[in-house]
Every structure is written in structure tokens, then in C-alpha cells.
mmCIF file with all atom_site columns, C-alpha atoms in Angstrom:
data_model
loop_
_atom_site.group_PDB
_atom_site.id
_atom_site.type_symbol
_atom_site.label_atom_id
_atom_site.label_alt_id
_atom_site.label_comp_id
_atom_site.label_asym_id
_atom_site.label_entity_id
_atom_site.label_seq_id
_atom_site.pdbx_PDB_ins_code
_atom_site.Cartn_x
_atom_site.Cartn_y
_atom_site.Cartn_z
_atom_site.occupancy
_atom_site.B_iso_or_equiv
_atom_site.pdbx_formal_charge
_atom_site.auth_seq_id
_atom_site.auth_comp_id
_atom_site.auth_asym_id
_atom_site.auth_atom_id
_atom_site.pdbx_PDB_model_num
ATOM 1   C CA . VAL A 1 1   ? -7.257  13.903  18.469  1.00 64.00 ? 2   VAL A CA 1
ATOM 2   C CA . ALA A 1 2   ? -4.650  11.127  18.621  1.00 71.00 ? 3   ALA A CA 1
ATOM 3   C CA . LEU A 1 3   ? -1.947  13.542  19.779  1.00 76.00 ? 4   LEU A CA 1
ATOM 4   C CA . GLU A 1 4   ? -4.116  14.722  22.688  1.00 77.00 ? 5   GLU A CA 1
ATOM 5   C CA . TYR A 1 5   ? -4.893  11.087  23.606  1.00 74.00 ? 6   TYR A CA 1
ATOM 6   C CA . VAL A 1 6   ? -1.174  10.200  23.695  1.00 75.00 ? 7   VAL A CA 1
ATOM 7   C CA . LYS A 1 7   ? -0.348  13.288  25.756  1.00 79.00 ? 8   LYS A CA 1
ATOM 8   C CA . GLY A 1 8   ? -2.884  12.215  28.363  1.00 78.00 ? 9   GLY A CA 1
ATOM 9   C CA . ASN A 1 9   ? -2.440  8.433   28.261  1.00 77.00 ? 10  ASN A CA 1
ATOM 10  C CA . GLY A 1 10  ? 1.128   7.770   27.132  1.00 74.00 ? 11  GLY A CA 1
ATOM 11  C CA . SER A 1 11  ? 2.469   6.098   24.016  1.00 71.00 ? 12  SER A CA 1
ATOM 12  C CA . ASP A 1 12  ? 2.451   2.450   25.081  1.00 71.00 ? 13  ASP A CA 1
ATOM 13  C CA . ASN A 1 13  ? -0.364  1.517   22.694  1.00 70.00 ? 14  ASN A CA 1
ATOM 14  C CA . ILE A 1 14  ? -0.556  4.469   20.308  1.00 74.00 ? 15  ILE A CA 1
ATOM 15  C CA . ARG A 1 15  ? 2.206   6.519   18.730  1.00 77.00 ? 16  ARG A CA 1
ATOM 16  C CA . VAL A 1 16  ? 1.709   9.795   16.916  1.00 80.00 ? 17  VAL A CA 1
ATOM 17  C CA . LEU A 1 17  ? 4.364   10.761  14.391  1.00 85.00 ? 18  LEU A CA 1
ATOM 18  C CA . LYS A 1 18  ? 4.685   14.353  13.232  1.00 84.00 ? 19  LYS A CA 1
ATOM 19  C CA . LEU A 1 19  ? 6.427   14.867  9.901   1.00 87.00 ? 20  LEU A CA 1
ATOM 20  C CA . ASP A 1 20  ? 8.451   17.995  9.196   1.00 89.00 ? 21  ASP A CA 1
ATOM 21  C CA . TYR A 1 21  ? 7.047   18.246  5.681   1.00 89.00 ? 22  TYR A CA 1
ATOM 22  C CA . ASN A 1 22  ? 4.586   16.480  3.374   1.00 90.00 ? 23  ASN A CA 1
ATOM 23  C CA . ARG A 1 23  ? 6.317   13.300  2.183   1.00 88.00 ? 24  ARG A CA 1
ATOM 24  C CA . GLY A 1 24  ? 3.297   12.015  0.262   1.00 87.00 ? 25  GLY A CA 1
ATOM 25  C CA . LYS A 1 25  ? 1.094   9.083   1.223   1.00 83.00 ? 26  LYS A CA 1
ATOM 26  C CA . GLY A 1 26  ? 3.784   6.498   0.536   1.00 84.00 ? 27  GLY A CA 1
ATOM 27  C CA . GLY A 1 27  ? 6.407   8.432   2.479   1.00 88.00 ? 28  GLY A CA 1
ATOM 28  C CA . ALA A 1 28  ? 4.125   8.831   5.487   1.00 87.00 ? 29  ALA A CA 1
ATOM 29  C CA . ILE A 1 29  ? 3.207   5.139   5.468   1.00 84.00 ? 30  ILE A CA 1
ATOM 30  C CA . ARG A 1 30  ? 6.858   4.156   5.103   1.00 87.00 ? 31  ARG A CA 1
ATOM 31  C CA . ILE A 1 31  ? 7.838   6.200   8.169   1.00 88.00 ? 32  ILE A CA 1
ATOM 32  C CA . GLY A 1 32  ? 4.874   4.834   10.110  1.00 86.00 ? 33  GLY A CA 1
ATOM 33  C CA . ALA A 1 33  ? 5.720   1.221   9.233   1.00 86.00 ? 34  ALA A CA 1
ATOM 34  C CA . LEU A 1 34  ? 9.384   1.676   10.094  1.00 86.00 ? 35  LEU A CA 1
ATOM 35  C CA . SER A 1 35  ? 8.434   3.308   13.412  1.00 85.00 ? 36  SER A CA 1
ATOM 36  C CA . SER A 1 36  ? 5.902   0.650   14.385  1.00 83.00 ? 37  SER A CA 1
ATOM 37  C CA . ARG A 1 37  ? 6.581   -1.879  17.135  1.00 79.00 ? 38  ARG A CA 1
ATOM 38  C CA . GLY A 1 38  ? 4.136   -4.763  16.788  1.00 74.00 ? 39  GLY A CA 1
ATOM 39  C CA . LYS A 1 39  ? 4.466   -8.230  15.308  1.00 73.00 ? 40  LYS A CA 1
ATOM 40  C CA . PHE A 1 40  ? 2.161   -7.182  12.441  1.00 74.00 ? 41  PHE A CA 1
ATOM 41  C CA . ILE A 1 41  ? 1.698   -3.868  10.698  1.00 77.00 ? 42  ILE A CA 1
ATOM 42  C CA . LEU A 1 42  ? -1.756  -3.024  9.363   1.00 77.00 ? 43  LEU A CA 1
ATOM 43  C CA . MET A 1 43  ? -2.037  -0.298  6.746   1.00 75.00 ? 44  MET A CA 1
ATOM 44  C CA . VAL A 1 44  ? -5.512  1.239   6.419   1.00 76.00 ? 45  VAL A CA 1
ATOM 45  C CA . ASP A 1 45  ? -6.666  4.170   4.286   1.00 74.00 ? 46  ASP A CA 1
ATOM 46  C CA . ALA A 1 46  ? -7.987  7.026   6.414   1.00 72.00 ? 47  ALA A CA 1
ATOM 47  C CA . ASP A 1 47  ? -11.195 7.473   4.418   1.00 73.00 ? 48  ASP A CA 1
ATOM 48  C CA . GLY A 1 48  ? -12.916 4.462   5.985   1.00 73.00 ? 49  GLY A CA 1
ATOM 49  C CA . ALA A 1 49  ? -13.464 2.685   2.650   1.00 75.00 ? 50  ALA A CA 1
ATOM 50  C CA . THR A 1 50  ? -12.571 -0.629  4.318   1.00 76.00 ? 51  THR A CA 1
ATOM 51  C CA . LYS A 1 51  ? -13.768 -1.757  7.722   1.00 73.00 ? 52  LYS A CA 1
ATOM 52  C CA . PHE A 1 52  ? -11.576 -2.945  10.591  1.00 73.00 ? 53  PHE A CA 1
ATOM 53  C CA . GLU A 1 53  ? -13.780 -6.009  10.981  1.00 76.00 ? 54  GLU A CA 1
ATOM 54  C CA . ASP A 1 54  ? -12.156 -7.308  7.777   1.00 76.00 ? 55  ASP A CA 1
ATOM 55  C CA . ILE A 1 55  ? -8.815  -7.763  9.557   1.00 74.00 ? 56  ILE A CA 1
ATOM 56  C CA . GLU A 1 56  ? -9.929  -11.277 10.456  1.00 74.00 ? 57  GLU A CA 1
ATOM 57  C CA . LYS A 1 57  ? -10.003 -12.017 6.721   1.00 75.00 ? 58  LYS A CA 1
ATOM 58  C CA . LEU A 1 58  ? -6.411  -10.854 6.389   1.00 73.00 ? 59  LEU A CA 1
ATOM 59  C CA . GLU A 1 59  ? -5.350  -13.032 9.302   1.00 65.00 ? 60  GLU A CA 1
ATOM 60  C CA . TYR A 1 60  ? -7.246  -15.969 7.800   1.00 66.00 ? 61  TYR A CA 1
ATOM 61  C CA . ALA A 1 61  ? -5.829  -15.376 4.290   1.00 67.00 ? 62  ALA A CA 1
ATOM 62  C CA . ALA A 1 62  ? -3.382  -18.253 4.337   1.00 36.00 ? 63  ALA A CA 1
ATOM 63  C CA . THR A 1 63  ? -6.185  -20.808 4.186   1.00 38.00 ? 64  THR A CA 1
ATOM 64  C CA . LYS A 1 64  ? -9.122  -19.272 2.390   1.00 42.00 ? 65  LYS A CA 1
ATOM 65  C CA . LEU A 1 65  ? -9.993  -16.491 -0.044  1.00 34.00 ? 66  LEU A CA 1
ATOM 66  C CA . HIS A 1 66  ? -13.332 -14.691 -0.098  1.00 33.00 ? 67  HIS A CA 1
ATOM 67  C CA . LYS A 1 67  ? -15.371 -13.177 -2.907  1.00 42.00 ? 68  LYS A CA 1
ATOM 68  C CA . LYS A 1 68  ? -14.733 -9.459  -3.200  1.00 48.00 ? 69  LYS A CA 1
ATOM 69  C CA . HIS A 1 69  ? -17.525 -6.954  -2.632  1.00 47.00 ? 70  HIS A CA 1
ATOM 70  C CA . SER A 1 70  ? -16.984 -3.441  -3.928  1.00 53.00 ? 71  SER A CA 1
ATOM 71  C CA . LYS A 1 71  ? -19.029 -0.415  -4.895  1.00 61.00 ? 72  LYS A CA 1
ATOM 72  C CA . ARG A 1 72  ? -17.465 2.208   -7.170  1.00 64.00 ? 73  ARG A CA 1
ATOM 73  C CA . THR A 1 73  ? -18.546 4.566   -9.922  1.00 73.00 ? 74  THR A CA 1
ATOM 74  C CA . ILE A 1 74  ? -18.261 3.555   -13.598 1.00 78.00 ? 75  ILE A CA 1
ATOM 75  C CA . PHE A 1 75  ? -15.654 6.274   -14.132 1.00 73.00 ? 76  PHE A CA 1
ATOM 76  C CA . ARG A 1 76  ? -13.496 5.046   -11.244 1.00 71.00 ? 77  ARG A CA 1
ATOM 77  C CA . THR A 1 77  ? -13.922 1.458   -12.475 1.00 75.00 ? 78  THR A CA 1
ATOM 78  C CA . PHE A 1 78  ? -12.666 2.490   -15.943 1.00 76.00 ? 79  PHE A CA 1
ATOM 79  C CA . LEU A 1 79  ? -9.597  4.213   -14.448 1.00 75.00 ? 80  LEU A CA 1
ATOM 80  C CA . MET A 1 80  ? -9.014  1.200   -12.191 1.00 75.00 ? 81  MET A CA 1
ATOM 81  C CA . TYR A 1 81  ? -8.934  -1.274  -15.091 1.00 78.00 ? 82  TYR A CA 1
ATOM 82  C CA . GLY A 1 82  ? -6.573  0.953   -17.082 1.00 81.00 ? 83  GLY A CA 1
ATOM 83  C CA . PHE A 1 83  ? -4.251  1.303   -14.102 1.00 81.00 ? 84  PHE A CA 1
ATOM 84  C CA . HIS A 1 84  ? -4.375  -2.439  -13.372 1.00 79.00 ? 85  HIS A CA 1
ATOM 85  C CA . PHE A 1 85  ? -3.379  -3.165  -16.969 1.00 86.00 ? 86  PHE A CA 1
ATOM 86  C CA . LEU A 1 86  ? -0.337  -0.887  -16.622 1.00 86.00 ? 87  LEU A CA 1
ATOM 87  C CA . VAL A 1 87  ? 0.588   -2.376  -13.253 1.00 85.00 ? 88  VAL A CA 1
ATOM 88  C CA . ARG A 1 88  ? 0.504   -5.940  -14.629 1.00 87.00 ? 89  ARG A CA 1
ATOM 89  C CA . PHE A 1 89  ? 2.362   -4.930  -17.805 1.00 89.00 ? 90  PHE A CA 1
ATOM 90  C CA . LEU A 1 90  ? 5.142   -2.965  -16.034 1.00 90.00 ? 91  LEU A CA 1
ATOM 91  C CA . CYS A 1 91  ? 5.519   -4.146  -12.446 1.00 91.00 ? 92  CYS A CA 1
ATOM 92  C CA . VAL A 1 92  ? 3.349   -6.605  -10.515 1.00 92.00 ? 93  VAL A CA 1
ATOM 93  C CA . LYS A 1 93  ? 1.991   -9.746  -12.130 1.00 90.00 ? 94  LYS A CA 1
ATOM 94  C CA . GLY A 1 94  ? 0.437   -11.723 -9.273  1.00 87.00 ? 95  GLY A CA 1
ATOM 95  C CA . VAL A 1 95  ? -1.836  -9.238  -7.473  1.00 87.00 ? 96  VAL A CA 1
ATOM 96  C CA . LYS A 1 96  ? -5.163  -8.110  -8.921  1.00 81.00 ? 97  LYS A CA 1
ATOM 97  C CA . ASP A 1 97  ? -5.773  -5.057  -6.715  1.00 79.00 ? 98  ASP A CA 1
ATOM 98  C CA . THR A 1 98  ? -2.492  -3.397  -5.733  1.00 81.00 ? 99  THR A CA 1
ATOM 99  C CA . GLN A 1 99  ? -4.191  -0.221  -4.498  1.00 78.00 ? 100 GLN A CA 1
ATOM 100 C CA . CYS A 1 100 ? -6.366  -1.670  -1.763  1.00 76.00 ? 101 CYS A CA 1
ATOM 101 C CA . GLY A 1 101 ? -5.659  0.470   1.290   1.00 73.00 ? 102 GLY A CA 1
ATOM 102 C CA . PHE A 1 102 ? -5.927  -2.446  3.720   1.00 77.00 ? 103 PHE A CA 1
ATOM 103 C CA . LYS A 1 103 ? -2.644  -4.372  3.914   1.00 85.00 ? 104 LYS A CA 1
ATOM 104 C CA . LEU A 1 104 ? -1.118  -6.438  6.689   1.00 84.00 ? 105 LEU A CA 1
ATOM 105 C CA . PHE A 1 105 ? 2.632   -7.106  6.901   1.00 88.00 ? 106 PHE A CA 1
ATOM 106 C CA . ASP A 1 106 ? 4.599   -9.224  9.318   1.00 86.00 ? 107 ASP A CA 1
ATOM 107 C CA . ARG A 1 107 ? 7.518   -7.466  11.003  1.00 85.00 ? 108 ARG A CA 1
ATOM 108 C CA . ALA A 1 108 ? 10.280  -9.171  8.953   1.00 87.00 ? 109 ALA A CA 1
ATOM 109 C CA . ALA A 1 109 ? 8.625   -8.469  5.581   1.00 90.00 ? 110 ALA A CA 1
ATOM 110 C CA . ALA A 1 110 ? 7.772   -4.858  6.504   1.00 90.00 ? 111 ALA A CA 1
ATOM 111 C CA . ASP A 1 111 ? 11.361  -4.237  7.574   1.00 91.00 ? 112 ASP A CA 1
ATOM 112 C CA . ILE A 1 112 ? 12.737  -5.331  4.207   1.00 93.00 ? 113 ILE A CA 1
ATOM 113 C CA . LEU A 1 113 ? 9.962   -3.792  2.088   1.00 93.00 ? 114 LEU A CA 1
ATOM 114 C CA . PHE A 1 114 ? 9.810   -0.354  3.687   1.00 93.00 ? 115 PHE A CA 1
ATOM 115 C CA . HIS A 1 115 ? 13.617  0.005   3.878   1.00 93.00 ? 116 HIS A CA 1
ATOM 116 C CA . SER A 1 116 ? 13.835  -0.728  0.138   1.00 94.00 ? 117 SER A CA 1
ATOM 117 C CA . MET A 1 117 ? 10.904  1.508   -0.923  1.00 94.00 ? 118 MET A CA 1
ATOM 118 C CA . HIS A 1 118 ? 11.566  4.697   -2.930  1.00 95.00 ? 119 HIS A CA 1
ATOM 119 C CA . VAL A 1 119 ? 8.164   5.903   -4.186  1.00 94.00 ? 120 VAL A CA 1
ATOM 120 C CA . ASN A 1 120 ? 6.387   8.370   -1.903  1.00 91.00 ? 121 ASN A CA 1
ATOM 121 C CA . GLY A 1 121 ? 3.300   9.011   -4.029  1.00 87.00 ? 122 GLY A CA 1
ATOM 122 C CA . TRP A 1 122 ? 0.084   7.114   -4.742  1.00 82.00 ? 123 TRP A CA 1
ATOM 123 C CA . ALA A 1 123 ? 1.848   4.192   -6.452  1.00 89.00 ? 124 ALA A CA 1
ATOM 124 C CA . PHE A 1 124 ? 3.967   3.243   -3.425  1.00 92.00 ? 125 PHE A CA 1
ATOM 125 C CA . ASP A 1 125 ? 1.823   0.092   -3.013  1.00 91.00 ? 126 ASP A CA 1
ATOM 126 C CA . VAL A 1 126 ? 2.947   -1.104  -6.434  1.00 93.00 ? 127 VAL A CA 1
ATOM 127 C CA . GLU A 1 127 ? 6.610   -0.748  -5.491  1.00 95.00 ? 128 GLU A CA 1
ATOM 128 C CA . LEU A 1 128 ? 6.062   -2.625  -2.221  1.00 93.00 ? 129 LEU A CA 1
ATOM 129 C CA . LEU A 1 129 ? 4.403   -5.481  -4.101  1.00 92.00 ? 130 LEU A CA 1
ATOM 130 C CA . TYR A 1 130 ? 7.064   -5.387  -6.834  1.00 95.00 ? 131 TYR A CA 1
ATOM 131 C CA . ILE A 1 131 ? 9.767   -5.802  -4.181  1.00 95.00 ? 132 ILE A CA 1
ATOM 132 C CA . ALA A 1 132 ? 7.809   -8.601  -2.482  1.00 93.00 ? 133 ALA A CA 1
ATOM 133 C CA . GLU A 1 133 ? 7.320   -10.456 -5.780  1.00 94.00 ? 134 GLU A CA 1
ATOM 134 C CA . THR A 1 134 ? 10.987  -9.981  -6.721  1.00 94.00 ? 135 THR A CA 1
ATOM 135 C CA . LEU A 1 135 ? 12.035  -11.479 -3.373  1.00 94.00 ? 136 LEU A CA 1
ATOM 136 C CA . LYS A 1 136 ? 9.420   -14.240 -3.779  1.00 93.00 ? 137 LYS A CA 1
ATOM 137 C CA . MET A 1 137 ? 7.742   -13.273 -0.501  1.00 91.00 ? 138 MET A CA 1
ATOM 138 C CA . PRO A 1 138 ? 4.410   -15.019 -0.024  1.00 89.00 ? 139 PRO A CA 1
ATOM 139 C CA . ILE A 1 139 ? 1.472   -12.722 -0.807  1.00 89.00 ? 140 ILE A CA 1
ATOM 140 C CA . ALA A 1 140 ? -2.158  -13.533 -0.071  1.00 85.00 ? 141 ALA A CA 1
ATOM 141 C CA . GLU A 1 141 ? -4.788  -11.339 -1.677  1.00 85.00 ? 142 GLU A CA 1
ATOM 142 C CA . VAL A 1 142 ? -7.947  -11.291 0.391   1.00 81.00 ? 143 VAL A CA 1
ATOM 143 C CA . ALA A 1 143 ? -11.240 -9.767  -0.670  1.00 76.00 ? 144 ALA A CA 1
ATOM 144 C CA . VAL A 1 144 ? -12.587 -7.168  1.731   1.00 77.00 ? 145 VAL A CA 1
ATOM 145 C CA . ASN A 1 145 ? -15.710 -5.052  1.634   1.00 75.00 ? 146 ASN A CA 1
ATOM 146 C CA . TRP A 1 146 ? -14.902 -1.696  0.080   1.00 74.00 ? 147 TRP A CA 1
ATOM 147 C CA . THR A 1 147 ? -17.062 1.345   -0.581  1.00 74.00 ? 148 THR A CA 1
ATOM 148 C CA . GLU A 1 148 ? -16.103 4.501   -2.490  1.00 70.00 ? 149 GLU A CA 1
ATOM 149 C CA . ILE A 1 149 ? -16.045 7.393   -0.027  1.00 69.00 ? 150 ILE A CA 1
ATOM 150 C CA . ASP A 1 150 ? -16.780 10.959  -1.124  1.00 69.00 ? 151 ASP A CA 1
ATOM 151 C CA . GLY A 1 151 ? -14.053 13.493  -0.442  1.00 64.00 ? 152 GLY A CA 1
ATOM 152 C CA . SER A 1 152 ? -11.082 11.412  -1.558  1.00 63.00 ? 153 SER A CA 1
ATOM 153 C CA . LYS A 1 153 ? -7.854  13.385  -1.977  1.00 63.00 ? 154 LYS A CA 1
ATOM 154 C CA . MET A 1 154 ? -7.253  11.531  -5.229  1.00 65.00 ? 155 MET A CA 1
ATOM 155 C CA . THR A 1 155 ? -7.963  13.637  -8.329  1.00 72.00 ? 156 THR A CA 1
ATOM 156 C CA . PRO A 1 156 ? -8.921  11.113  -11.042 1.00 68.00 ? 157 PRO A CA 1
ATOM 157 C CA . PHE A 1 157 ? -6.978  12.283  -14.119 1.00 72.00 ? 158 PHE A CA 1
ATOM 158 C CA . LEU A 1 158 ? -4.059  13.937  -12.308 1.00 81.00 ? 159 LEU A CA 1
ATOM 159 C CA . SER A 1 159 ? -3.590  11.080  -9.846  1.00 78.00 ? 160 SER A CA 1
ATOM 160 C CA . TRP A 1 160 ? -3.873  8.488   -12.603 1.00 78.00 ? 161 TRP A CA 1
ATOM 161 C CA . ALA A 1 161 ? -1.201  10.325  -14.643 1.00 85.00 ? 162 ALA A CA 1
ATOM 162 C CA . GLN A 1 162 ? 1.088   10.627  -11.585 1.00 89.00 ? 163 GLN A CA 1
ATOM 163 C CA . MET A 1 163 ? 0.651   6.923   -10.798 1.00 87.00 ? 164 MET A CA 1
ATOM 164 C CA . GLY A 1 164 ? 1.334   5.999   -14.434 1.00 89.00 ? 165 GLY A CA 1
ATOM 165 C CA . ARG A 1 165 ? 4.509   8.063   -14.311 1.00 93.00 ? 166 ARG A CA 1
ATOM 166 C CA . ASP A 1 166 ? 5.501   6.349   -11.052 1.00 93.00 ? 167 ASP A CA 1
ATOM 167 C CA . LEU A 1 167 ? 4.962   2.903   -12.622 1.00 94.00 ? 168 LEU A CA 1
ATOM 168 C CA . ILE A 1 168 ? 7.385   3.781   -15.401 1.00 95.00 ? 169 ILE A CA 1
ATOM 169 C CA . ILE A 1 169 ? 9.867   5.182   -12.860 1.00 96.00 ? 170 ILE A CA 1
ATOM 170 C CA . ILE A 1 170 ? 9.624   1.996   -10.770 1.00 96.00 ? 171 ILE A CA 1
ATOM 171 C CA . ARG A 1 171 ? 10.114  -0.282  -13.774 1.00 96.00 ? 172 ARG A CA 1
ATOM 172 C CA . LEU A 1 172 ? 13.018  1.649   -15.301 1.00 96.00 ? 173 LEU A CA 1
ATOM 173 C CA . ASN A 1 173 ? 14.905  2.229   -12.044 1.00 97.00 ? 174 ASN A CA 1
ATOM 174 C CA . TYR A 1 174 ? 14.843  -1.460  -11.104 1.00 96.00 ? 175 TYR A CA 1
ATOM 175 C CA . LEU A 1 175 ? 15.413  -2.608  -14.697 1.00 95.00 ? 176 LEU A CA 1
ATOM 176 C CA . PHE A 1 176 ? 18.552  -0.492  -15.067 1.00 97.00 ? 177 PHE A CA 1
ATOM 177 C CA . GLY A 1 177 ? 19.780  -1.160  -11.514 1.00 95.00 ? 178 GLY A CA 1
ATOM 178 C CA . LEU A 1 178 ? 19.433  2.434   -10.332 1.00 97.00 ? 179 LEU A CA 1
ATOM 179 C CA . TRP A 1 179 ? 17.360  1.240   -7.380  1.00 96.00 ? 180 TRP A CA 1
ATOM 180 C CA . LYS A 1 180 ? 18.440  -1.749  -5.331  1.00 93.00 ? 181 LYS A CA 1
ATOM 181 C CA . ILE A 1 181 ? 16.431  -4.039  -3.100  1.00 92.00 ? 182 ILE A CA 1
ATOM 182 C CA . ASN A 1 182 ? 18.000  -4.381  0.334   1.00 85.00 ? 183 ASN A CA 1
ATOM 183 C CA . LYS A 1 183 ? 17.338  -8.018  1.220   1.00 83.00 ? 184 LYS A CA 1
ATOM 184 C CA . THR A 1 184 ? 18.605  -7.849  4.781   1.00 75.00 ? 185 THR A CA 1
ATOM 185 C CA . LYS A 1 185 ? 16.711  -7.148  7.961   1.00 64.00 ? 186 LYS A CA 1
ATOM 186 C CA . HIS A 1 186 ? 17.465  -3.867  9.744   1.00 60.00 ? 187 HIS A CA 1
ATOM 187 C CA . GLU A 1 187 ? 17.607  -3.261  13.473  1.00 54.00 ? 188 GLU A CA 1
#
């Protein structure tokens, strides 16, 4: 749909990127963020679990936080709390919900974060936030309305295991200096 729109109307406002192979969610978002042109970069999950109306909350985040509204199954809630424990223990201390698929970056931060990112799978958000915390970038966590959407590509046990593995990979690679954070802006 988007490709047909761009073919007929040009790419001034919308760009469509075609990847040669499946790079994973994190890899696709990384390429999209690095190819973007605006002052801000909004990352939104495709399943519609968050609403675009909530962008005003992200823009307003510097001055006020809102109470979070979410609806999820008990099973998904259990997996979420287990994953959050591992995230806080291994990687990111200051963010309660690293996996929210509704993130806004300014151009300078996105340039540094996405150029330094290595993880292409589900846990890419954790690495982005780990890098931001390491560089002491300001982070505002804003509550948005979120609803669990049927048909998610995430398979609960398999995805949880893959994300747990990625958390360990993130922690060990930065701990032992195998991965470096590039602190400079790219052109």
C-alpha cells in the first residue's frame, strides 16, 4: 500500500524502504531510523497496540507523566514481569517498560543510538535504552494506552527465551568491551 502511494505521489513525506533480507524487527527499525529525515523519529509497533493520539503525551513528557493504562492477559503479564526483572538486573535500571513499541527520539540521539546498536531481534529496545543510560541521555517514560492485539508475531516462550539470550549477549559484550558505543554524531 505504502509503496503504491509513494510511486504515485513521490517520497517527499513518505519513504518506503525495501530490505534485501529479513534483518529482524530491531534491524528493520535501525535502518528506518537511520534513513529518516525529520527532527524527531517516532517508532510505533505495526499491530496498533498504541494509538497515534498518544504522541502528544510523548511530546509533553518533559513536564508531566501520566498514569499508564494497559490491558493484557495474565500469562503475558507473568512473562512481562519476568522479563522486566532480567532487564533491570542485566541492562537497564531506569526504565520500567523497555518494550513499549511507541518511542520518540530526537535526531541527535537517534543518530548515536542507532549507529551503536547491534541487536536485531526483539530485545533491540533494551540495547537502545542501555546505550542511552550509559551515555546519560535524558529519558522520559510516558504512559500510553496499550491494548494486547491478537495475531502478534511474538511466540511467548520462544520469544521470551530469545530475548533473555539477547539480554545476556548485550550485557556480556558491553561488559567485556566487545561492543563499543560510538558517541559521535554521523552525517
